Coordinates of C-alpha atoms in Angstrom, one line a residue:
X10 CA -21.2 -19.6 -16.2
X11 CA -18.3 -21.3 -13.9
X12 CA -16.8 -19.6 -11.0
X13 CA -13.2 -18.1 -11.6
X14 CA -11.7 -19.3 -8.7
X15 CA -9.9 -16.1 -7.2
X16 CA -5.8 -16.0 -6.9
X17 CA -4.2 -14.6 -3.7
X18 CA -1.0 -12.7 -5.2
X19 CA 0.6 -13.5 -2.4
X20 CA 0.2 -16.8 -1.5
X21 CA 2.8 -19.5 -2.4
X22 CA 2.6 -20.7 -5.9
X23 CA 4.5 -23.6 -7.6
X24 CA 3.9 -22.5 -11.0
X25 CA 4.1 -18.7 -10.9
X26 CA 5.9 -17.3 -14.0
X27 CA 8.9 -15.3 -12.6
X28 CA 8.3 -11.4 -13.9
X29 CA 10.9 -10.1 -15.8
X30 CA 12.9 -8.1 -12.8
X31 CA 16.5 -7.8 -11.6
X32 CA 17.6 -11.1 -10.1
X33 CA 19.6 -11.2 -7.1
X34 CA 21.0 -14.6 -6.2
X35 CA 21.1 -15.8 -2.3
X36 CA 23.5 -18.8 -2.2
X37 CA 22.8 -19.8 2.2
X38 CA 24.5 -22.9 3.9
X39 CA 22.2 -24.8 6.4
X40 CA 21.8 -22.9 9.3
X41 CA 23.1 -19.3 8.5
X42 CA 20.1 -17.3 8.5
X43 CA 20.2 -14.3 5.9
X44 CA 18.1 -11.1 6.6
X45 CA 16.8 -9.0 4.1
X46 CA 15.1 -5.7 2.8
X47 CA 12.1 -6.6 0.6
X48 CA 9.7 -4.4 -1.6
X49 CA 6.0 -5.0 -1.8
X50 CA 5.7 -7.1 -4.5
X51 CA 9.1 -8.4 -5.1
X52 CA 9.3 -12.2 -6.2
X53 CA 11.4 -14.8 -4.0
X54 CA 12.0 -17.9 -5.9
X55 CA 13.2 -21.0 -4.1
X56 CA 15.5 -22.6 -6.8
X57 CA 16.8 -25.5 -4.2
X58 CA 16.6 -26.4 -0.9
X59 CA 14.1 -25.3 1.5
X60 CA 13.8 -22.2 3.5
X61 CA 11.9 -20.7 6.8
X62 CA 11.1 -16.9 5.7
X63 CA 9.9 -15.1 8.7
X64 CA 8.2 -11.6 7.2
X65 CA 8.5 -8.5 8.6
X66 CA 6.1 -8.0 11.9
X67 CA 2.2 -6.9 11.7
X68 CA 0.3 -5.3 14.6
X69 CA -2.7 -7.9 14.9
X70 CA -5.1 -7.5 17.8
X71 CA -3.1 -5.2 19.9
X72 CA 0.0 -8.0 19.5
X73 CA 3.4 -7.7 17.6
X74 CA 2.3 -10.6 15.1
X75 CA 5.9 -12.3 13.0
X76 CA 4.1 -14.2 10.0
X77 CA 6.4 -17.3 9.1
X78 CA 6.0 -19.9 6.1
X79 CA 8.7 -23.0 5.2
X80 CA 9.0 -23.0 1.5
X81 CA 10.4 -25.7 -0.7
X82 CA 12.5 -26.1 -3.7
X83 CA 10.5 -24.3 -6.9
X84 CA 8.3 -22.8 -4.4
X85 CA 7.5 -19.3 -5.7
X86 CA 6.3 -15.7 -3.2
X87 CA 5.3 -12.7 -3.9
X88 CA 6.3 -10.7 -1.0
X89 CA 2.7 -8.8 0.7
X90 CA 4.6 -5.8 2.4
X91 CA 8.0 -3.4 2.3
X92 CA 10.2 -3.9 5.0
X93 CA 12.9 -7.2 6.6
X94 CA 12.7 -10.6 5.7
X95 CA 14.7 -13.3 7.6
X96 CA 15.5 -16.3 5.6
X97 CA 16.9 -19.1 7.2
X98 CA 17.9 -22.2 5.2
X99 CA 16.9 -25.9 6.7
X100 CA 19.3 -27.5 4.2
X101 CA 22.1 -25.7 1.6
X102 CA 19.7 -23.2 -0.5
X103 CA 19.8 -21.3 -3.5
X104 CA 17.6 -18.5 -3.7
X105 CA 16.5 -15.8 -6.2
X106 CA 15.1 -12.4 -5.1
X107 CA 13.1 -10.4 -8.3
X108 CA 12.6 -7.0 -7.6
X109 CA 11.3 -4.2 -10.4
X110 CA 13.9 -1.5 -11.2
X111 CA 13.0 2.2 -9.9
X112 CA 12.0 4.0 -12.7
X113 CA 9.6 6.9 -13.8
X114 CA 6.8 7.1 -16.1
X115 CA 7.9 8.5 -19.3
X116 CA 4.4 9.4 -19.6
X117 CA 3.8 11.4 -16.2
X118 CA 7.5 13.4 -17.2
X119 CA 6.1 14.6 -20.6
X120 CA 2.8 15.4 -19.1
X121 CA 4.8 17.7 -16.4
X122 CA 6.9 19.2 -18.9
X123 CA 3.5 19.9 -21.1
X124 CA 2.1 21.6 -18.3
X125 CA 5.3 24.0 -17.4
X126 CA 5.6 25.0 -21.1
X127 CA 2.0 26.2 -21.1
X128 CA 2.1 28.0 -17.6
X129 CA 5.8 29.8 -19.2
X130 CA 4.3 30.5 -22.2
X131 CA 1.0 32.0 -20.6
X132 CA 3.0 34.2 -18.4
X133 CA 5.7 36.0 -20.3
X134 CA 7.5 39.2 -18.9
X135 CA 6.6 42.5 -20.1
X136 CA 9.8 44.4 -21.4
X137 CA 9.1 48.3 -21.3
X138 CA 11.1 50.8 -22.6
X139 CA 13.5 52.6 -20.6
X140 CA 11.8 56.2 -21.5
X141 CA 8.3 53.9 -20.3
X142 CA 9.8 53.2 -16.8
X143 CA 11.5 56.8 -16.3
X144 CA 8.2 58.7 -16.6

């Protein structure tokens, strides 16, 4: 059997099919950096130009570490980590920003509600009788 050769999510891709997500569009003149907040995970597409992303810091070694990559036009990232992402463009870029919606498993809310129906129907309160209570 052949080796499947492992993929990196993160790494820079140029072929990378772009998840269905909410696009935000970064439109950056040459030398105006942009800064912004990114989600783990989140897909930044280089659709022209080319861009210096500098990623939010790591703590490597006991040192304050800022990771930095130049991307090109079609270039494709998944961002590794939450947190500030400065962008700044080497010549007029467009970018697009993917990030998934918020949203809450439809399956985790029913099995919640499943669960409080059977604890409120397992504990139901006992009505007496007012000539019950008096005596």
């Amino acid at each position: 059997m052949a080796a499947v050769p492992r993929h990196d999510p993160h790494t820079v891709s140029h072929s990378d099919p772009l998840p269905d997500m909410a696009p935000q569009t970064l439109a950056l003149a040459a030398g105006r950096p942009a800064l912004f907040f990114g989600h783990s995970g989140a897909v930044l597409h280089i659709a022209r130009g080319s861009a210096a992303l500098a990623e939010p810091p790591v703590w490597m070694a006991e040192q304050l570490h800022w990771p930095s990559q130049t991307l090109a036009a079609g270039m494709v990232l998944r961002l590794p980590r939450t947190g500030w992402y400065q962008l700044r463009p080497l010549c007029d870029t467009v970018v697009e920003l993917r990030e998934r919606p918020a949203w809450f498993p439809v399956r985790q809310l029913a099995r919640i509600l499943a669960a409080w129906r059977r604890r409120r129907a397992r504990i139901r309160p006992i009505h007496r009788s007012h000539k019950e209570s008096v005596s």
